[in-house]
GROMACS .gro file of C-alpha atoms in nm:
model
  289
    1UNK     CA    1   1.734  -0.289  -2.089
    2UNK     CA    2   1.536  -0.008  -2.251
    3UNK     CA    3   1.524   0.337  -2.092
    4UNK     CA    4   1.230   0.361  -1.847
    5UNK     CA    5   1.158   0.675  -2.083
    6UNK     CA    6   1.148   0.505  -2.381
    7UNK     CA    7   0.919   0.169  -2.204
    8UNK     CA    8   0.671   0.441  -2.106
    9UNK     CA    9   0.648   0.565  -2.521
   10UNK     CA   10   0.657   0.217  -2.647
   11UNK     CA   11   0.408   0.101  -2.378
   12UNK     CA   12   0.147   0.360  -2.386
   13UNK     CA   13   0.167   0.374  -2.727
   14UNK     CA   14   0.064   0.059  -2.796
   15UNK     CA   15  -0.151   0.029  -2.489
   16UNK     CA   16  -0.363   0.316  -2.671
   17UNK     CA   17  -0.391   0.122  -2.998
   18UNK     CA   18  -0.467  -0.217  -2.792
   19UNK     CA   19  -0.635  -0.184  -2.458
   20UNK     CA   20  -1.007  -0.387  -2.423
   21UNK     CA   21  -1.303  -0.097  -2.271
   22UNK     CA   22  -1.333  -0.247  -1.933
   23UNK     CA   23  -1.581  -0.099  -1.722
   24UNK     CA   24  -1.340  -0.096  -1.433
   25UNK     CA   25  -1.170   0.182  -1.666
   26UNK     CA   26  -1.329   0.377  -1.750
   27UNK     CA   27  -1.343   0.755  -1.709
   28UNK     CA   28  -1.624   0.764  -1.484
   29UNK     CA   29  -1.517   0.453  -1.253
   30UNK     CA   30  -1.498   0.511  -0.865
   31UNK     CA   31  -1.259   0.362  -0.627
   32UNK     CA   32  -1.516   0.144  -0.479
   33UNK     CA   33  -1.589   0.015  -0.853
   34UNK     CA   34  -1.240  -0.043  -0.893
   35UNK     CA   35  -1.166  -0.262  -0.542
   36UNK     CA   36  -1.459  -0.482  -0.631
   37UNK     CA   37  -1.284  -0.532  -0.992
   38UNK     CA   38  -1.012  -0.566  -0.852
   39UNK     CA   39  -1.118  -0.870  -0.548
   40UNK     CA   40  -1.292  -1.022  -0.848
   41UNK     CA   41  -1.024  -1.063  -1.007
   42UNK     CA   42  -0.756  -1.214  -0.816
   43UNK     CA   43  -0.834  -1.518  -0.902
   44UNK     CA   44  -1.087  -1.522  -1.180
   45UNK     CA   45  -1.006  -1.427  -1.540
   46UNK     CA   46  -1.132  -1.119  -1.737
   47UNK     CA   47  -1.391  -1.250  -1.917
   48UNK     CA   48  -1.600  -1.435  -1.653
   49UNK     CA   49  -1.548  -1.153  -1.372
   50UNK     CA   50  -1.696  -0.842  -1.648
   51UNK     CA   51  -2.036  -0.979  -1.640
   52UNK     CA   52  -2.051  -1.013  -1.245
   53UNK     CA   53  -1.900  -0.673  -1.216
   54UNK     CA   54  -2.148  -0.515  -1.360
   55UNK     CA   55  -2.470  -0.678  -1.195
   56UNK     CA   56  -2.253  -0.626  -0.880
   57UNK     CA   57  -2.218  -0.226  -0.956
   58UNK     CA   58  -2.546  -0.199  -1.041
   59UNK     CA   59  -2.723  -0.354  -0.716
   60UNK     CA   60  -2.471  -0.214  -0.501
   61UNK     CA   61  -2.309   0.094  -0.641
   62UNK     CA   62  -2.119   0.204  -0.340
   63UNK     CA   63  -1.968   0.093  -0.008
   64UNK     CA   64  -2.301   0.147   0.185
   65UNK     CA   65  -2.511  -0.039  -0.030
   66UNK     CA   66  -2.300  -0.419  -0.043
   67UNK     CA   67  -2.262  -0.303   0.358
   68UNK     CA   68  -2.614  -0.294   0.426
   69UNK     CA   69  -2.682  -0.602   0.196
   70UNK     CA   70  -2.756  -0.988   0.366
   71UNK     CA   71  -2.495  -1.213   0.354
   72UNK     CA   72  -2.665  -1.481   0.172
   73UNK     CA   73  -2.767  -1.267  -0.147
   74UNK     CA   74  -2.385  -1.172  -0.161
   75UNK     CA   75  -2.294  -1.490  -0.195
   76UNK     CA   76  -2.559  -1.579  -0.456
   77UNK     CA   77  -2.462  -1.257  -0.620
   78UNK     CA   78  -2.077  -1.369  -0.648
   79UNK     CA   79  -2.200  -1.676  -0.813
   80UNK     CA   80  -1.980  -1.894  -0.997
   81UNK     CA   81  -1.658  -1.626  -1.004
   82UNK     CA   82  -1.522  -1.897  -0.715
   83UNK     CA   83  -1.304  -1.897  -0.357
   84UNK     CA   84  -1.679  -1.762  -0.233
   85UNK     CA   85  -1.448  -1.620   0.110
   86UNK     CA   86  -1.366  -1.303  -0.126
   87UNK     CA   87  -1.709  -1.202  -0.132
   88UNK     CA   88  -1.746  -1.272   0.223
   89UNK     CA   89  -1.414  -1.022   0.269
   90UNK     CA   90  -1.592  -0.760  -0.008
   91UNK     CA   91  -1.858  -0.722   0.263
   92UNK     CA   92  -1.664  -0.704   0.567
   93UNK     CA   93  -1.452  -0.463   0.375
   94UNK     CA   94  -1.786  -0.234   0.260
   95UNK     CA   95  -1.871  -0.243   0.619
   96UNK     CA   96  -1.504  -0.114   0.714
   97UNK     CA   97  -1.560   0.144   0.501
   98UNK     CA   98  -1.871   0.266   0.602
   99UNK     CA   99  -1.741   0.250   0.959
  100UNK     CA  100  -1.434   0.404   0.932
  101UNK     CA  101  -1.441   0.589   0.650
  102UNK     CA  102  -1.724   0.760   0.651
  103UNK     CA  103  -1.832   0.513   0.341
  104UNK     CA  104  -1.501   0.636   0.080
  105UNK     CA  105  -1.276   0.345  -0.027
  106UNK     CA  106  -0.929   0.506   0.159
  107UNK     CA  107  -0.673   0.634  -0.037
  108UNK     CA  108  -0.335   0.551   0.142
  109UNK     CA  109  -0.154   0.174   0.168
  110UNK     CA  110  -0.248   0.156   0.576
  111UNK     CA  111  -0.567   0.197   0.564
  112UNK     CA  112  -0.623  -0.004   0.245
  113UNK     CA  113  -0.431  -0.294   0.380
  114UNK     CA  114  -0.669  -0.259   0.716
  115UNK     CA  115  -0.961  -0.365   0.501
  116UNK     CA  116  -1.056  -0.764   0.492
  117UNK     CA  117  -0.920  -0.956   0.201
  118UNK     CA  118  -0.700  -0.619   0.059
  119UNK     CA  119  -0.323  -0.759   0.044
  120UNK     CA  120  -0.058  -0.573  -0.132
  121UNK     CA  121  -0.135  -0.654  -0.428
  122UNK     CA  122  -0.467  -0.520  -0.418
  123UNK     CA  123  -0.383  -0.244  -0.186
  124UNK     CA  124  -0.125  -0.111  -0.454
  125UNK     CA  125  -0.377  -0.139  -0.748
  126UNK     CA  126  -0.677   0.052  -0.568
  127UNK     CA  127  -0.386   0.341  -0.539
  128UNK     CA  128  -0.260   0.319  -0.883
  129UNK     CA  129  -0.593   0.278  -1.083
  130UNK     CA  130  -0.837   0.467  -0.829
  131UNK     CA  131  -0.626   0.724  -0.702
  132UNK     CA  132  -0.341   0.802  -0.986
  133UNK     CA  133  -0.045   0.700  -0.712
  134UNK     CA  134   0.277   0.556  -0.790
  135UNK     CA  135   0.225   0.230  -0.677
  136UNK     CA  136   0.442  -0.063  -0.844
  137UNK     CA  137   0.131  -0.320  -0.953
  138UNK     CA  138   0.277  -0.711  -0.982
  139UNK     CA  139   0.014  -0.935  -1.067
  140UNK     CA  140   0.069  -1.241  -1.270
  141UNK     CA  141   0.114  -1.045  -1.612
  142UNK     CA  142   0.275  -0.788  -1.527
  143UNK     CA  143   0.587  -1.022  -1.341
  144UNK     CA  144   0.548  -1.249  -1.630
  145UNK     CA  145   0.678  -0.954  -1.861
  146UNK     CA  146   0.944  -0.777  -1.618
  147UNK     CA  147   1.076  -1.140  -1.641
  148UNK     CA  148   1.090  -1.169  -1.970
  149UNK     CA  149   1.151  -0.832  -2.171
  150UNK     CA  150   1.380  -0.731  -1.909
  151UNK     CA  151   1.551  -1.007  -1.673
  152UNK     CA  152   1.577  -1.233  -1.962
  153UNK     CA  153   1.362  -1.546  -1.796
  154UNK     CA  154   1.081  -1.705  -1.930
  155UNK     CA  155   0.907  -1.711  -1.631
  156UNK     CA  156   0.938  -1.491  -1.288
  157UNK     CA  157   0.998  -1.707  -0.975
  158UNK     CA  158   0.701  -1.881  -0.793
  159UNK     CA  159   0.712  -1.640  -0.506
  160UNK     CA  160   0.753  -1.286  -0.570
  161UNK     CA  161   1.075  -1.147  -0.412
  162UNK     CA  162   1.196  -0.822  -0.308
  163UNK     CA  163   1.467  -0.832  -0.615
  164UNK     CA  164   1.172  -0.865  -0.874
  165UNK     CA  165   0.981  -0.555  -0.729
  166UNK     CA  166   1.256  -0.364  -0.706
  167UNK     CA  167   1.330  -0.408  -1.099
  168UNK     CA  168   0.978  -0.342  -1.154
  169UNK     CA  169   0.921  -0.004  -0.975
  170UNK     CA  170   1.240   0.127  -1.164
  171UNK     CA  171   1.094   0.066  -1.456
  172UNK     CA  172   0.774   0.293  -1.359
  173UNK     CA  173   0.817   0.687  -1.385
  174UNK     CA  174   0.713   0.944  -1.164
  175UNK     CA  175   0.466   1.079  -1.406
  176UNK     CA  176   0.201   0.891  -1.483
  177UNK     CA  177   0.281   0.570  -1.373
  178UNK     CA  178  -0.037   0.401  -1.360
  179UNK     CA  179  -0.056   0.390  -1.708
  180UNK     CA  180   0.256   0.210  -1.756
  181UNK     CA  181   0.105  -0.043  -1.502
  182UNK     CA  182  -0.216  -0.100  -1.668
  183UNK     CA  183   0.000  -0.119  -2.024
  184UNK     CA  184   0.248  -0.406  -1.883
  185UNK     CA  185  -0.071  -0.558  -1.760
  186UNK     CA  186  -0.265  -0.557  -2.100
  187UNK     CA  187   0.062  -0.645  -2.235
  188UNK     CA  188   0.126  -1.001  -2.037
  189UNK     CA  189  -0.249  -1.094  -2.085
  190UNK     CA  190  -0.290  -1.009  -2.462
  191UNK     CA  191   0.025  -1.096  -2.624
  192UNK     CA  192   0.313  -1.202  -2.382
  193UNK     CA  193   0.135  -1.523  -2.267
  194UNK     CA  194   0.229  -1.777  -2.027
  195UNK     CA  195   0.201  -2.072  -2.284
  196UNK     CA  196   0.236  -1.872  -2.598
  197UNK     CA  197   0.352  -1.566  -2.672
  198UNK     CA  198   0.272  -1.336  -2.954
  199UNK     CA  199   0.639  -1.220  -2.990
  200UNK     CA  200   0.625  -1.075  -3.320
  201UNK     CA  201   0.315  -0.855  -3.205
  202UNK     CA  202   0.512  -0.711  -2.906
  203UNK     CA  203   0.608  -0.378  -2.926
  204UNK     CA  204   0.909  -0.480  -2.654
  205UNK     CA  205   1.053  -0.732  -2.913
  206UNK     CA  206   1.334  -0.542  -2.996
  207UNK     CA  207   1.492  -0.504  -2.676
  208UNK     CA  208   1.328  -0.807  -2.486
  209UNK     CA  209   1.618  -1.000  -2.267
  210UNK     CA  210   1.424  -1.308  -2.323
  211UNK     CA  211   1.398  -1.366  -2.703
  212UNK     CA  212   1.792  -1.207  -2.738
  213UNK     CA  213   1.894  -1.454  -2.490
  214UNK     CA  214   1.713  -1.735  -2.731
  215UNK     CA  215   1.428  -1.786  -2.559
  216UNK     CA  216   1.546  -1.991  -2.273
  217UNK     CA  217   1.293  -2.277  -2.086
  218UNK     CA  218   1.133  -2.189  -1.729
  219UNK     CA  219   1.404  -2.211  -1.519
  220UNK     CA  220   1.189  -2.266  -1.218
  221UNK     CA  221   0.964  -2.538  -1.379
  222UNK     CA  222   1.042  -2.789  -1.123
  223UNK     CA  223   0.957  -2.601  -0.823
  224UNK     CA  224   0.568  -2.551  -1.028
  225UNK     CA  225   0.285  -2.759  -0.944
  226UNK     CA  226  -0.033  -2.759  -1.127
  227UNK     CA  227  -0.347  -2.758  -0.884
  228UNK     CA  228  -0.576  -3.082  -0.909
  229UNK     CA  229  -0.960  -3.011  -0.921
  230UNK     CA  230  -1.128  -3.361  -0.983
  231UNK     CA  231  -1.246  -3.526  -0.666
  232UNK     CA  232  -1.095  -3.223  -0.451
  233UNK     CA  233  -1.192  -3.006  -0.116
  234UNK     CA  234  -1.212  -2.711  -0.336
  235UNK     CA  235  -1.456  -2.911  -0.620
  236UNK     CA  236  -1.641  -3.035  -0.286
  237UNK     CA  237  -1.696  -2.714  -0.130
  238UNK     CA  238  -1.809  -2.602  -0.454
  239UNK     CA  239  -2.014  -2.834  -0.537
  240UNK     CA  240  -2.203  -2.755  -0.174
  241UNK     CA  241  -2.205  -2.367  -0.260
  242UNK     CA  242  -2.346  -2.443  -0.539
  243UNK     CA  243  -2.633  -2.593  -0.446
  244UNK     CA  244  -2.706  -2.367  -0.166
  245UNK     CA  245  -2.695  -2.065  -0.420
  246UNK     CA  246  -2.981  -2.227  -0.605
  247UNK     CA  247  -3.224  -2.377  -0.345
  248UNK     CA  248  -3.422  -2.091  -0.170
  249UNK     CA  249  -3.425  -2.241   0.176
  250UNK     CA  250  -3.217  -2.513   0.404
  251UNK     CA  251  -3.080  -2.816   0.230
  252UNK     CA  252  -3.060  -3.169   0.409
  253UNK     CA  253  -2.680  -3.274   0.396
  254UNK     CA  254  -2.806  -3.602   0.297
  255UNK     CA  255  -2.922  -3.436  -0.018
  256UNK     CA  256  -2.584  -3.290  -0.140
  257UNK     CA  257  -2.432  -3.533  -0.403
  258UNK     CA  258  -2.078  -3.578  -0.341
  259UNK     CA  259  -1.968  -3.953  -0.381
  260UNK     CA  260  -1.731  -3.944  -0.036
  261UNK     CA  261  -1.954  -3.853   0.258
  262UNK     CA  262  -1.681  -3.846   0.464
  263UNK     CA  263  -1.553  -3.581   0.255
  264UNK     CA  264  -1.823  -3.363   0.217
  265UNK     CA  265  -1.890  -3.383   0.618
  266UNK     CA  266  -1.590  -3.235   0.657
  267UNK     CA  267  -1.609  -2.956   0.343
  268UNK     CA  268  -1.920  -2.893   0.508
  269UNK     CA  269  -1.799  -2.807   0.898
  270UNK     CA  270  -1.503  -2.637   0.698
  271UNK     CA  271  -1.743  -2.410   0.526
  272UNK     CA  272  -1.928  -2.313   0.825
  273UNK     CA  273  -1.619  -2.248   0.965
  274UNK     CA  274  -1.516  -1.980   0.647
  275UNK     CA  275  -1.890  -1.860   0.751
  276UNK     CA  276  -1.998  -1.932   0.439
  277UNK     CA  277  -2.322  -2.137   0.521
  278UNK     CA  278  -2.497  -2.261   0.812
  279UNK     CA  279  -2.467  -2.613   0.961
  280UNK     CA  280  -2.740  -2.706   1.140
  281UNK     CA  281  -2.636  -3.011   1.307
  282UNK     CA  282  -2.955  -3.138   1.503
  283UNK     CA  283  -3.166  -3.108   1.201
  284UNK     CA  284  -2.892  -3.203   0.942
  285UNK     CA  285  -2.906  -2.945   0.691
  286UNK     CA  286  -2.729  -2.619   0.520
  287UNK     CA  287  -2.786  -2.278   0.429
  288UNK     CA  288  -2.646  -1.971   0.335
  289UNK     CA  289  -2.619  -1.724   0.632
   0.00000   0.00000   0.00000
């Protein structure tokens, strides 16, 4: 394994050279402009969440604006970014801001965590990336390269276990280690790819477990399942949202193409449930709230 003094050199060297000008980086960002970057993209890649970002920052450039904002043009807002409860959780959390603190995105883990839809994850980035902190960052790149350059596994483990973030956080130094986190990060997504890695562009080559070990298969392949979308809940439900976000008034359930009624009676009471519409039951129809 490299020297964590000598991963910080290669890293940000290369990070310099390489790193794409996301908004969410620049000098100028705010925390609040990093959270919502950051609950975008948990589960929605780069390019799709950029675009959204910004219409987002510029119709609601701070806690207090999304807070005083109606539901309904939130969720039209969020659009097609998907798994419509984060944006539901975005405003609950602007709201917890404004009402406990005093409208500033907080700066320690508590607090952070305290907010609707903030995990760890997120919790740790918001530190690291809107407040400087040494906070060990392990999304789906960043494990993806700890297991490779450095454990020597093609993949890390489905779950994320206290081993693996203990390897990662002595890899980051006490000085400056949001950089490093944002390098590994650029790193996994640009070159060390799940499916194919750009190995001879990596500036870890050289000392990378994986490729001196010969490259060995996923060793947790089996315990992997790829998620099914055709004919789905989760196509369902957004299938519903979708029209919702596009009609400018209540929809009759009987309208909503979906070819299992059963189905969709039951994405829709699910959905009201996630308050993401309204049922109206005696008059059979939807709506956003």
């Amino acid at each position: 394994m490299v020297t964590t003094i000598a991963l910080v050199d290669v890293l940000t060297d290369w990070y310099r050279d390489h790193a794409r000008d996301l908004p969410w980086r620049a000098p100028d960002r705010t925390p609040w402009g990093v959270l919502v970057s950051e609950v975008m993209l948990q589960q929605t890649p780069v390019a799709r969440a950029e675009p959204v970002w910004r219409q987002w920052m510029a119709r609601w450039p701070g806690p207090g604006d999304l807070a005083a904002s109606d539901v309904g043009d939130v969720l039209r807002a969020w659009g097609t970014l998907g798994y419509p409860r984060r944006a539901l959780r975005l405003h609950g959390a602007a709201v917890q801001i404004v009402e406990r603190h005093d409208g500033q995105v907080p700066d320690d883990e508590a607090a952070l965590l305290d907010l609707p839809g903030v995990g760890v994850y997120t919790a740790a980035a918001v530190q690291a990336f809107a407040f400087g902190r040494r906070a060990v960052v392990l999304d789906t790149n960043v494990r993806r390269v700890v297991a490779r350059a450095f454990v020597g596994q093609a993949l890390p483990p489905p779950h994320l276990g206290a081993a693996e973030a203990a390897t990662a956080s002595q890899l980051l130094p006490h000085d400056d280690a949001p950089t490093t986190c944002v390098a590994l990060m650029e790193l996994g997504s640009l070159v060390c790819t799940a499916r194919a890695p750009r190995c001879t562009q990596c500036p870890l080559s050289s000392t990378c477990a994986w490729l001196a070990a010969g490259s060995p298969p996923d060793a947790h392949a089996q315990r992997r399942r790829s998620q099914p979308w055709q004919g789905t809940n989760r196509q369902a439900r957004g299938q519903i949202m979708a029209a919702l976000r596009e009609a400018s008034g209540p929809v009759a359930v009987v309208d909503l193409v979906w070819p299992d009624r059963a189905q969709l009676d039951r994405c829709v009471v699910a959905l009201a449930a996630d308050g993401l519409l309204v049922h109206d039951v005696a008059h059979s129809s939807v709506r956003l709230p």
